[in-house]
Short mmCIF file of N, CA and C in Angstrom, two decimals:
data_model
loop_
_atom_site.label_atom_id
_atom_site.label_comp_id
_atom_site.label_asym_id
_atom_site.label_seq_id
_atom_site.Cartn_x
_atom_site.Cartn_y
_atom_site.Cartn_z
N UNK A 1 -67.34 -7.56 17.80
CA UNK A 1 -66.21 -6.66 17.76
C UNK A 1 -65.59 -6.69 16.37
N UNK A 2 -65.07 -5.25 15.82
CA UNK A 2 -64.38 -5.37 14.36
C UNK A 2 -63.26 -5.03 14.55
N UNK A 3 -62.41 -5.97 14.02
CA UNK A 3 -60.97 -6.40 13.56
C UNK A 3 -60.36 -4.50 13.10
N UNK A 4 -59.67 -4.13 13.72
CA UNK A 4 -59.20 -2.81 13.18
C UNK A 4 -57.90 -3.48 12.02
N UNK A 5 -58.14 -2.64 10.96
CA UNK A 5 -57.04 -3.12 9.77
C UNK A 5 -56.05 -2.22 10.21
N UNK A 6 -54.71 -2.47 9.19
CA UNK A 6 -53.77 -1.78 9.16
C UNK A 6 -53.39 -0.80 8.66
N UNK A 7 -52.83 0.50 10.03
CA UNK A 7 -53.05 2.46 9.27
C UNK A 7 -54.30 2.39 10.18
N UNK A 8 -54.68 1.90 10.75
CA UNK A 8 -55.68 2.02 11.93
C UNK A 8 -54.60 2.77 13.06
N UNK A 9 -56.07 4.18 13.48
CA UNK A 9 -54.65 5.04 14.52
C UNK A 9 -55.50 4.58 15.78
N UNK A 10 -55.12 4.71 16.76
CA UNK A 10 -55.58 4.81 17.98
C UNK A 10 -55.00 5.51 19.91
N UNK A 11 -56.04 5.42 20.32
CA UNK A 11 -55.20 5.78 21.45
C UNK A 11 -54.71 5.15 22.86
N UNK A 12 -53.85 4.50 23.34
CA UNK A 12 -53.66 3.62 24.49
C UNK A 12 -53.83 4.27 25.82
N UNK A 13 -54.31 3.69 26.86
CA UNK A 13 -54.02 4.38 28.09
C UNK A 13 -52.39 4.11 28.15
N UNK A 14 -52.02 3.54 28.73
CA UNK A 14 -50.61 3.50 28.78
C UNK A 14 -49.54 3.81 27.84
N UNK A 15 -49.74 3.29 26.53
CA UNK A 15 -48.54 3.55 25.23
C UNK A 15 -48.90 5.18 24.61
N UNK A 16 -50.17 5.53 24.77
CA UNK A 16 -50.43 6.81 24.07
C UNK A 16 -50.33 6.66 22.35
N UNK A 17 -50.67 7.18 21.33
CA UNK A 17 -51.19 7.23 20.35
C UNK A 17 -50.05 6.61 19.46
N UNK A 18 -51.17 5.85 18.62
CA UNK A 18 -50.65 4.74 17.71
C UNK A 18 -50.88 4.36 16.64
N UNK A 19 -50.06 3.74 15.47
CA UNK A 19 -50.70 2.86 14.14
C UNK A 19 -50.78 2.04 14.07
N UNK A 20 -51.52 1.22 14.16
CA UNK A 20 -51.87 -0.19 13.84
C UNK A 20 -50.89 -1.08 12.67
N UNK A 21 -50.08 -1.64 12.98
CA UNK A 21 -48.47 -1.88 12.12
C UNK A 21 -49.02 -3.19 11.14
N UNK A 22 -49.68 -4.26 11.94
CA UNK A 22 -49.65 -5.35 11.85
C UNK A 22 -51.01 -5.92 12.69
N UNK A 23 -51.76 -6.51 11.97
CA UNK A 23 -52.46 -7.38 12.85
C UNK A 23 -52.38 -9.19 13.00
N UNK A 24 -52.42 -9.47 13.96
CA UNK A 24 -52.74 -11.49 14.07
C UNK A 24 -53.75 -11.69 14.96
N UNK A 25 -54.38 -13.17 14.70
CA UNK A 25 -55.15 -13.61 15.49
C UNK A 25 -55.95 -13.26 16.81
N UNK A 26 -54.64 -12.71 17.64
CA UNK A 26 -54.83 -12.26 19.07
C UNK A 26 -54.79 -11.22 19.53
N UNK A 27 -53.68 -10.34 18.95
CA UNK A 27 -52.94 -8.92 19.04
C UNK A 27 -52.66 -8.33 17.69
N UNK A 28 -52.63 -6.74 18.16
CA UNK A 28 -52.38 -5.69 17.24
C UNK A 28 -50.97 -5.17 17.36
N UNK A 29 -50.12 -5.30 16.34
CA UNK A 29 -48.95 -4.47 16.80
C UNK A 29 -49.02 -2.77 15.98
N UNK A 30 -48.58 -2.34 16.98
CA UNK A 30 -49.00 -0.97 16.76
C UNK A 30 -47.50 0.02 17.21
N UNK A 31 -47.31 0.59 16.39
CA UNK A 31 -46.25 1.54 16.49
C UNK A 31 -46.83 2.65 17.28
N UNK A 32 -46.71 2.94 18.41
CA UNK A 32 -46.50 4.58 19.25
C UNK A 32 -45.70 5.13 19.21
N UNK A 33 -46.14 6.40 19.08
CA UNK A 33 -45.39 7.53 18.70
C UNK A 33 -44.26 7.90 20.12
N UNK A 34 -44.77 6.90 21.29
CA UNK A 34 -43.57 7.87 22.26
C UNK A 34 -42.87 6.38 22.41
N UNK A 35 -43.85 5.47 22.27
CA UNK A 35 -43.19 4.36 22.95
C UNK A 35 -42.46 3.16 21.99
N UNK A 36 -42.71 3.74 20.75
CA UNK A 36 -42.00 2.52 19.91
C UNK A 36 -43.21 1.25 19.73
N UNK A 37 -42.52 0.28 18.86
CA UNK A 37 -43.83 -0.69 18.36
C UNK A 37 -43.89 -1.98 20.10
N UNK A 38 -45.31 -2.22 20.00
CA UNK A 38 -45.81 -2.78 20.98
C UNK A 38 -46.42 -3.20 20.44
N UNK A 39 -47.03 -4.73 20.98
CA UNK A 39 -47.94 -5.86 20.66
C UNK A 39 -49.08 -5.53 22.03
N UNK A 40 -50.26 -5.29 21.46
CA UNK A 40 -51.52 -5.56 22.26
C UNK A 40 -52.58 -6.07 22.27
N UNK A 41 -53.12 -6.48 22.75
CA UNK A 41 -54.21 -7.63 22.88
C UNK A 41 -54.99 -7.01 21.99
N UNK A 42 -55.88 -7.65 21.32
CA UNK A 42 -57.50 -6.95 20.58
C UNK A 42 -58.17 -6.54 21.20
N UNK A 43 -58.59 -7.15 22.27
CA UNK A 43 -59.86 -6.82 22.84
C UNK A 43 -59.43 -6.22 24.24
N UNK A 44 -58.18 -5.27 24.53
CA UNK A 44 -57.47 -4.92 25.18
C UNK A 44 -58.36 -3.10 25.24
N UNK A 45 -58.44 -2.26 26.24
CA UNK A 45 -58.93 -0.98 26.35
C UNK A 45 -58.15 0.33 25.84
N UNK A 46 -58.85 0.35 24.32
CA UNK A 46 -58.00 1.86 23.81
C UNK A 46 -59.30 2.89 23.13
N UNK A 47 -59.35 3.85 23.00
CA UNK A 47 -59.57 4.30 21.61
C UNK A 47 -59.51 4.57 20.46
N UNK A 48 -60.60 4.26 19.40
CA UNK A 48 -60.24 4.52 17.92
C UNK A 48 -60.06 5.48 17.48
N UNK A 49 -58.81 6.21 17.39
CA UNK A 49 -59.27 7.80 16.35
C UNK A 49 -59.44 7.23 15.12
N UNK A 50 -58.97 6.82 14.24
CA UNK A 50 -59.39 5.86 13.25
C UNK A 50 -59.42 4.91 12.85
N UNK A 51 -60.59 4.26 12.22
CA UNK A 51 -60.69 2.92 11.38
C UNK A 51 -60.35 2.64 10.07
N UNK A 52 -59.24 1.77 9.94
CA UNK A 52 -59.36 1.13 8.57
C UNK A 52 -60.11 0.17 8.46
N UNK A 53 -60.46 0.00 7.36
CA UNK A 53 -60.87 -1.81 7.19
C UNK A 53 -60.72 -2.22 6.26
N UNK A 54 -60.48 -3.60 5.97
CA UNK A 54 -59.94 -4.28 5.10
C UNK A 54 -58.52 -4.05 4.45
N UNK A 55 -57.75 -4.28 5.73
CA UNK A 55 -56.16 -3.62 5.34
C UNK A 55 -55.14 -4.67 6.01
N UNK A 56 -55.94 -5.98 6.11
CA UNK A 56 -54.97 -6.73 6.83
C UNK A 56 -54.68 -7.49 6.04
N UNK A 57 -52.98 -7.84 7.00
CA UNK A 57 -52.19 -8.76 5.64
C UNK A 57 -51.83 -8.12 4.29
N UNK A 58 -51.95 -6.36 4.10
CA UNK A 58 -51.66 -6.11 2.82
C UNK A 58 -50.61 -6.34 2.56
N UNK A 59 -49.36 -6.60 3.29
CA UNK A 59 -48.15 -6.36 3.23
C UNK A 59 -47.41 -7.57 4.00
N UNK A 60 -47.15 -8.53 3.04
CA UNK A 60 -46.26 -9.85 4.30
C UNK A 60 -44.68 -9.31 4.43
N UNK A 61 -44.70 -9.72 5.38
CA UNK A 61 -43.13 -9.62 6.10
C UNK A 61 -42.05 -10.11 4.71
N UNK A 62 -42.08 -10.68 4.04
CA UNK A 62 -41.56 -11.38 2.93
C UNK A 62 -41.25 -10.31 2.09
N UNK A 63 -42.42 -9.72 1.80
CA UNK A 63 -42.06 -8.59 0.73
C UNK A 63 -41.44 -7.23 1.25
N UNK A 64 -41.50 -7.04 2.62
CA UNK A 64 -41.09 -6.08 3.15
C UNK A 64 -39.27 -6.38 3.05
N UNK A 65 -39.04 -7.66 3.65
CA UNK A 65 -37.43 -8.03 4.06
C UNK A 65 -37.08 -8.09 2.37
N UNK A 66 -37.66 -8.26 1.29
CA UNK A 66 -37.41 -8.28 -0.13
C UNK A 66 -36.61 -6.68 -0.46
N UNK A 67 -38.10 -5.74 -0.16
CA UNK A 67 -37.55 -4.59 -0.88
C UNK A 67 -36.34 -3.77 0.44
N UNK A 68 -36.22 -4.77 1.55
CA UNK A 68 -35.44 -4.17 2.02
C UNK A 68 -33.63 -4.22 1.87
N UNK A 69 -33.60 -5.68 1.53
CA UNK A 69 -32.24 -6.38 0.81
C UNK A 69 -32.10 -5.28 -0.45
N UNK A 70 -32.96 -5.29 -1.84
CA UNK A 70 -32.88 -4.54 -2.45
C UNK A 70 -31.71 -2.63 -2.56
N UNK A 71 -32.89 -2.56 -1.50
CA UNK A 71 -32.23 -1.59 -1.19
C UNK A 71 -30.61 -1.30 -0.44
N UNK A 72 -31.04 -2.38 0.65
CA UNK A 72 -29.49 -2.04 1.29
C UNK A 72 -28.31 -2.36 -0.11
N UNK A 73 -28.74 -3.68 -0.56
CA UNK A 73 -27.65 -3.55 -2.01
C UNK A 73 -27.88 -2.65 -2.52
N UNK A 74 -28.39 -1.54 -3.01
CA UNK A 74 -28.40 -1.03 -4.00
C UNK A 74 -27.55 0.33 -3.59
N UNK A 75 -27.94 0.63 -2.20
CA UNK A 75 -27.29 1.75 -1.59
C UNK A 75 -26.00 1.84 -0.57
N UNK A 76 -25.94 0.53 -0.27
CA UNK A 76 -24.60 0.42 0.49
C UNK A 76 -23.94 -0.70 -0.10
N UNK A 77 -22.51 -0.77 0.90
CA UNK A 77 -21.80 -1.66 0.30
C UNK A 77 -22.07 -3.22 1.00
N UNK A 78 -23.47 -3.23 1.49
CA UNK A 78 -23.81 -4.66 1.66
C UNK A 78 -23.67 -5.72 0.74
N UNK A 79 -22.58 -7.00 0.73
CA UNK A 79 -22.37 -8.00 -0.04
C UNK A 79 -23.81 -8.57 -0.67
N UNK A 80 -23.71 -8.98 -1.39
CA UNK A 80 -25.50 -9.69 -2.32
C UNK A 80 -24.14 -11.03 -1.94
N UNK A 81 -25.28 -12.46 -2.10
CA UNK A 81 -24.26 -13.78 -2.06
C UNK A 81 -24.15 -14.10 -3.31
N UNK A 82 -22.84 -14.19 -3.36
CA UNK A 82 -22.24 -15.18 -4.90
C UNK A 82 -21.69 -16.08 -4.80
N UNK A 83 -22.50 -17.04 -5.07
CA UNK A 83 -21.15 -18.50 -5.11
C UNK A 83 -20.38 -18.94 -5.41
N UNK A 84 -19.08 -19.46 -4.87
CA UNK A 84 -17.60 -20.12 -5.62
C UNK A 84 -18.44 -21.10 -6.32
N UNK A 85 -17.02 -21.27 -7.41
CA UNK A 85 -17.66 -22.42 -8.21
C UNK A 85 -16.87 -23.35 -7.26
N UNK A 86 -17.54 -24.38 -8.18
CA UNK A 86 -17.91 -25.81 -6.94
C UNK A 86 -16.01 -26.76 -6.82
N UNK A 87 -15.50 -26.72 -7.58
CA UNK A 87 -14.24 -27.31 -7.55
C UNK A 87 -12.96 -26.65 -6.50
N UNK A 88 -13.95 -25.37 -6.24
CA UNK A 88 -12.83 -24.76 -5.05
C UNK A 88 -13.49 -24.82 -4.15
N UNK A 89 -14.86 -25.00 -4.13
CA UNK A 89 -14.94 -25.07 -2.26
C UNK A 89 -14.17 -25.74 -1.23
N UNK A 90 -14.11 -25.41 -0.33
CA UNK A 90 -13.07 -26.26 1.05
C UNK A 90 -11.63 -26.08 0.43
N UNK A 91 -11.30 -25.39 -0.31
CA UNK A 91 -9.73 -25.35 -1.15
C UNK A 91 -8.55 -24.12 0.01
N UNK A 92 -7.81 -24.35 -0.63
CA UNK A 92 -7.03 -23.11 -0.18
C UNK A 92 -5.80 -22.65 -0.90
N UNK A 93 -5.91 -20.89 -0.68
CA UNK A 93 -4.64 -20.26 -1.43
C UNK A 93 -3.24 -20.35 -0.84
N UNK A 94 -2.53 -20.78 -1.46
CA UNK A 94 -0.83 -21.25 -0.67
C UNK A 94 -0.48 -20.12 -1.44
N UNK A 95 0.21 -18.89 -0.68
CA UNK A 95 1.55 -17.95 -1.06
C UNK A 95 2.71 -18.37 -0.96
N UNK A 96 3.45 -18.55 -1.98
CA UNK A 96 5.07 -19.28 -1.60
C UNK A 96 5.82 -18.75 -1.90
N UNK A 97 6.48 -17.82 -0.63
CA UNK A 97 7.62 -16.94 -1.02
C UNK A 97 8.57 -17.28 -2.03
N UNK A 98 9.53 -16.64 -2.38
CA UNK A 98 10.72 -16.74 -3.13
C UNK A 98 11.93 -16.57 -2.19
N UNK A 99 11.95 -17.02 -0.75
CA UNK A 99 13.00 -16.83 -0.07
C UNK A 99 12.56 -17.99 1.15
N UNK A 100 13.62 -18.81 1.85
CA UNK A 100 12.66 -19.67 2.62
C UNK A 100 12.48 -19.73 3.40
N UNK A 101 10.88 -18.67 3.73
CA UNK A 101 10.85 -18.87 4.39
C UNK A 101 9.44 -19.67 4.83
N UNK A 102 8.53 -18.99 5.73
CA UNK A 102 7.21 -20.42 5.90
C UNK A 102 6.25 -20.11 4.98
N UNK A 103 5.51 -21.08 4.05
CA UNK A 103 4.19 -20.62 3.21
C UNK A 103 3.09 -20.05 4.10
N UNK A 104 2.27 -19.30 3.04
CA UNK A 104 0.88 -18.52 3.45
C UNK A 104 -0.49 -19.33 3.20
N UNK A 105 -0.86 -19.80 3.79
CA UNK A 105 -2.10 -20.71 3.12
C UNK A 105 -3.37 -19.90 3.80
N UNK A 106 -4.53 -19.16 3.17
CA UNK A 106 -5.57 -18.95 3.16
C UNK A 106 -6.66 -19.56 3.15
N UNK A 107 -8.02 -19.76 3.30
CA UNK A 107 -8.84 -21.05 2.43
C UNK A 107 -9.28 -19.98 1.68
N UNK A 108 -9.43 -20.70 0.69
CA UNK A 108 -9.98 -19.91 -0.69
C UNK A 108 -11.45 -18.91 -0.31
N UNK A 109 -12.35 -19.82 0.13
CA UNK A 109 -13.51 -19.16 0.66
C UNK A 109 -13.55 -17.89 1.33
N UNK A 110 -12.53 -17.69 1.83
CA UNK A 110 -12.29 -16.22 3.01
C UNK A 110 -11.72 -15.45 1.58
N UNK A 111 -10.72 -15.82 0.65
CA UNK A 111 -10.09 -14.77 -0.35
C UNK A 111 -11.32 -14.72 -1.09
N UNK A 112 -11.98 -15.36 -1.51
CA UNK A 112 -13.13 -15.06 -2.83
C UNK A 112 -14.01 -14.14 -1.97
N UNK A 113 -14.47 -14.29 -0.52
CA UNK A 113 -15.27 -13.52 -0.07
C UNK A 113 -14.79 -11.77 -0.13
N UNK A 114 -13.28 -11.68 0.07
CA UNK A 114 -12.64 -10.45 0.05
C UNK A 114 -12.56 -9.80 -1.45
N UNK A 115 -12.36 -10.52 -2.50
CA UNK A 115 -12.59 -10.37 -3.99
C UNK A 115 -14.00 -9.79 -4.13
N UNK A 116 -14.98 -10.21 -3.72
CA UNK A 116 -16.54 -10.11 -3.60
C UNK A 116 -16.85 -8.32 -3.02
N UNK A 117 -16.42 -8.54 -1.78
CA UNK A 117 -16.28 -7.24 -0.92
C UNK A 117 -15.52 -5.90 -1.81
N UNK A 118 -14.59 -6.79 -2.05
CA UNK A 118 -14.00 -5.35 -3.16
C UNK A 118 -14.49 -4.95 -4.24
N UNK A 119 -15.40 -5.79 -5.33
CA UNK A 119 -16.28 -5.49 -6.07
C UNK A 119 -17.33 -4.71 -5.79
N UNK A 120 -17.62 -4.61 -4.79
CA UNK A 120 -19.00 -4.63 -3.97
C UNK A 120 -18.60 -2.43 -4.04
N UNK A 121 -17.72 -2.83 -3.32
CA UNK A 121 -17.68 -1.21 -2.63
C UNK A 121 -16.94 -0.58 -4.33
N UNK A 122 -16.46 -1.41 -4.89
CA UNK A 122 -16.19 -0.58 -6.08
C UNK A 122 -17.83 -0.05 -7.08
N UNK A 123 -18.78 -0.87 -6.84
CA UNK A 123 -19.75 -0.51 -7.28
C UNK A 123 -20.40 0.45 -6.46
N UNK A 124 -20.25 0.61 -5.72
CA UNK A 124 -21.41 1.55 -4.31
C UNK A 124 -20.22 2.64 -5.03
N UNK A 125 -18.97 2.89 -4.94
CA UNK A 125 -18.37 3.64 -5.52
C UNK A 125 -18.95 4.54 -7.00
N UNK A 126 -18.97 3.90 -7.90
CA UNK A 126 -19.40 3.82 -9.00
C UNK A 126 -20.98 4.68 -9.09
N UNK A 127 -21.55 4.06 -7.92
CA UNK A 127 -22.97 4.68 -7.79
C UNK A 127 -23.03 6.03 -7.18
N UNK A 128 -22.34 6.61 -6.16
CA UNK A 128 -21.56 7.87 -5.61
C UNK A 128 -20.86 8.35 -6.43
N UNK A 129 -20.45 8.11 -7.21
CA UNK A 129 -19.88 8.91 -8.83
C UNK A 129 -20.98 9.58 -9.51
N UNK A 130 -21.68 8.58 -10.36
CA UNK A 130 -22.89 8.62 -10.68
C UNK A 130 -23.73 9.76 -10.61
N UNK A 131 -24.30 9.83 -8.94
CA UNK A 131 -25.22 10.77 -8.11
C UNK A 131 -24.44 12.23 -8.06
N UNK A 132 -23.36 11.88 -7.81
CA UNK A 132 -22.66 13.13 -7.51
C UNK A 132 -22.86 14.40 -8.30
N UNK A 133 -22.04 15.48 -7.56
CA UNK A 133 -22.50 16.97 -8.31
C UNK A 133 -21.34 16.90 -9.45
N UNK A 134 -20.10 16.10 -9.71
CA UNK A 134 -19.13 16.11 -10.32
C UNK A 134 -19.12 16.87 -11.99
N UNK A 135 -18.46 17.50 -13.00
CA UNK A 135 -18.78 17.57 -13.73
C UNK A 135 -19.01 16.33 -14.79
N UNK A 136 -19.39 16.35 -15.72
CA UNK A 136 -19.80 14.80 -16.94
C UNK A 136 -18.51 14.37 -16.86
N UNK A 137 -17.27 15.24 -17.27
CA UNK A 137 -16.06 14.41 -17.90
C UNK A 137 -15.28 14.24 -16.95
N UNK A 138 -15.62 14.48 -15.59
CA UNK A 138 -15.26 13.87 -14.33
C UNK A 138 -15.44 12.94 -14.28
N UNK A 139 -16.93 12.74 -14.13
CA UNK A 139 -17.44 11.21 -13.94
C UNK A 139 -16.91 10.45 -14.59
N UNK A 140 -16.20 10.78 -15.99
CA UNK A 140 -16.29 9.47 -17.09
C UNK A 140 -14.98 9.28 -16.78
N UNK A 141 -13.96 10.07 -16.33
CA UNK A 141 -12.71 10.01 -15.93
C UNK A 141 -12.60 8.95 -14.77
N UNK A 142 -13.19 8.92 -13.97
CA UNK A 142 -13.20 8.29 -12.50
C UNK A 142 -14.15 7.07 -12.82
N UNK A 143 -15.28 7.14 -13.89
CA UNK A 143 -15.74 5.59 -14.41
C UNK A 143 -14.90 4.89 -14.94
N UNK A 144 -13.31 5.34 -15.28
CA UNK A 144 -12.75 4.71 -16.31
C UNK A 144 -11.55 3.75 -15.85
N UNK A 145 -10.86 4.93 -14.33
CA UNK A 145 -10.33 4.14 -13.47
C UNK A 145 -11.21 2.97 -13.39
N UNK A 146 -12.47 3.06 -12.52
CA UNK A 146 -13.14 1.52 -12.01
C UNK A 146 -13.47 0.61 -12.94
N UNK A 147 -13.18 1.11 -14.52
CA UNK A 147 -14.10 0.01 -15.29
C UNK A 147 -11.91 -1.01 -15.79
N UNK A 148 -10.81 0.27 -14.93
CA UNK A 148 -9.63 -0.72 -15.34
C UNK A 148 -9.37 -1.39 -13.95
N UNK A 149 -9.70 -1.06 -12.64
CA UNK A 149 -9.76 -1.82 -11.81
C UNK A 149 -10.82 -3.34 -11.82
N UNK A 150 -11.96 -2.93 -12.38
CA UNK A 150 -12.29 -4.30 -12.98
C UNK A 150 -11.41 -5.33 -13.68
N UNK A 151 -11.20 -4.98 -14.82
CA UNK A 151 -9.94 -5.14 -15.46
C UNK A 151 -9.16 -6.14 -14.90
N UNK A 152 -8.62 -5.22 -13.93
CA UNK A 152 -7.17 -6.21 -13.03
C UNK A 152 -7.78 -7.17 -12.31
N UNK A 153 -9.01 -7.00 -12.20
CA UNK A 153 -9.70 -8.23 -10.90
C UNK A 153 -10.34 -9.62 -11.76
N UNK A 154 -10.36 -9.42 -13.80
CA UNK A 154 -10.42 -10.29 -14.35
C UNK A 154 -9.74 -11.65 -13.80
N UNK A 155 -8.71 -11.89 -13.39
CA UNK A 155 -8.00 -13.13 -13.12
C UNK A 155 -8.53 -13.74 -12.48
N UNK A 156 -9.56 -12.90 -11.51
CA UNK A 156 -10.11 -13.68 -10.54
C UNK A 156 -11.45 -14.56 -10.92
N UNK A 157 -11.72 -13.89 -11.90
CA UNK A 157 -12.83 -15.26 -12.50
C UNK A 157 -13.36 -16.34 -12.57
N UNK A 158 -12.04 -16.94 -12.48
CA UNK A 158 -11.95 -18.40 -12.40
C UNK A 158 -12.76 -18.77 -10.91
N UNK A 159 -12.82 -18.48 -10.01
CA UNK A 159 -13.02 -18.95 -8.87
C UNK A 159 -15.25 -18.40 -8.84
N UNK A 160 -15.07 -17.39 -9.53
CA UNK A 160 -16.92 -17.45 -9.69
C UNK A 160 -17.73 -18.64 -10.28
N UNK A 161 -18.56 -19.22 -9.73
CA UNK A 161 -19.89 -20.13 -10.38
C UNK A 161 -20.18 -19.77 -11.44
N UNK A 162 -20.78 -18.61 -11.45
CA UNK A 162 -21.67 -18.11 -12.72
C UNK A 162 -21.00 -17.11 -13.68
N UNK A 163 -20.80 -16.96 -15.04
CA UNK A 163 -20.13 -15.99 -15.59
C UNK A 163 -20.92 -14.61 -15.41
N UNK A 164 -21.91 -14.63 -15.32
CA UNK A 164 -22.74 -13.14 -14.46
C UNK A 164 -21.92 -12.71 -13.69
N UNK A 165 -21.07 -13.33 -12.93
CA UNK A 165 -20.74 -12.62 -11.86
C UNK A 165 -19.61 -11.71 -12.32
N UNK A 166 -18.83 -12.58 -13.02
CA UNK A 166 -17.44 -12.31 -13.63
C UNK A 166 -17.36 -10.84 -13.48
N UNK A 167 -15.67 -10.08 -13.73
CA UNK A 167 -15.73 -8.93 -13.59
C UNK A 167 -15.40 -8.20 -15.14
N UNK A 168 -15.78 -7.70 -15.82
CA UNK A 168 -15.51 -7.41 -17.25
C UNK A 168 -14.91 -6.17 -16.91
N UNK A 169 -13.56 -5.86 -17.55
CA UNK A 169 -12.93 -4.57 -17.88
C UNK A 169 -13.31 -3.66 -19.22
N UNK A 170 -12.34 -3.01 -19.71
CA UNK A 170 -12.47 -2.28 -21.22
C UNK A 170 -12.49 -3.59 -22.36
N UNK A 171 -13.44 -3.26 -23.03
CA UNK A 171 -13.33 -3.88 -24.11
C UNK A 171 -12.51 -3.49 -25.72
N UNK A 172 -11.56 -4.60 -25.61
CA UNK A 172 -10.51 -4.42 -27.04
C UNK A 172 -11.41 -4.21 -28.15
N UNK A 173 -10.89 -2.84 -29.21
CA UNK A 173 -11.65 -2.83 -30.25
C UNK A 173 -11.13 -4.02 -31.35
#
């Protein structure tokens, strides 16, 4: 019996027509067109409308979940991880009114994560500028707000690991 590779189509009695997604040892997982992806035996009763061969394993799960992170960062406002630097972990932010009444204590970790988040969507922002139908001196108008909202989020620096991360505003001539 030959190993059908992957992009191998076929036809199931029960699932009805399929691509061969993935192969292992025992079973084929195969995407159908009515029924969604299913795992089936190899030596299980279908027909071939077509054969690939030599198509297995082109693609590990690894590189797939790779270019898929990629993307979701690149196109949404999914957080990428950045690490506090190390002298604030387990720390926390105390707000202390000017009137007396009870302090605000945060742990730092939850505020740096919200600092993070707001960077985040200011860039997905930035990138929806970008793409947009806007005219040029639109864009550069509305790049200029976000490059002074950077700016204001400088203070927060201190609390990033890496100066990569840092947030750079306008630069003084």
């Amino acid at each position: 019996m030959k190993i059908l590779g992957i992009g191998s189509r076929l036809k199931h009695s029960e699932y009805g027509v399929g691509v061969v997604t993935n192969v292992t040892a025992k079973h084929y997982w195969v995407t159908f067109i009515e029924n969604g992806l299913e795992t089936i035996d190899i030596d299980s009763e279908f027909e071939v409308i077509e054969a690939v061969e030599g198509e297995v394993d082109t693609v590990s799960f690894y590189e797939v979940e790779k270019i898929l992170k990629n993307l979701l960062q690149k196109w949404s406002d999914v957080s990428q991880i950045v690490p506090i630097a190390d002298k604030w972990k387990g720390g926390k932010l105390v707000l202390e009114p000017g009137t007396p009444t009870q302090n605000k204590e945060v742990p730092i970790d939850i505020f740096f994560n919200k600092i993070i988040m707001v960077r985040d969507r200011l860039r997905v922002m930035e990138q929806k500028i970008n793409s947009s139908n806007l005219d040029n001196s639109e864009k550069v108008e509305l790049q200029q707000y976000i490059t002074r909202c950077y700016g204001s989020l400088t203070t927060f620096n201190v609390l990033f690991k890496s100066t990569s991360d840092y947030f750079v505003g306008e630069k003084t001539k």
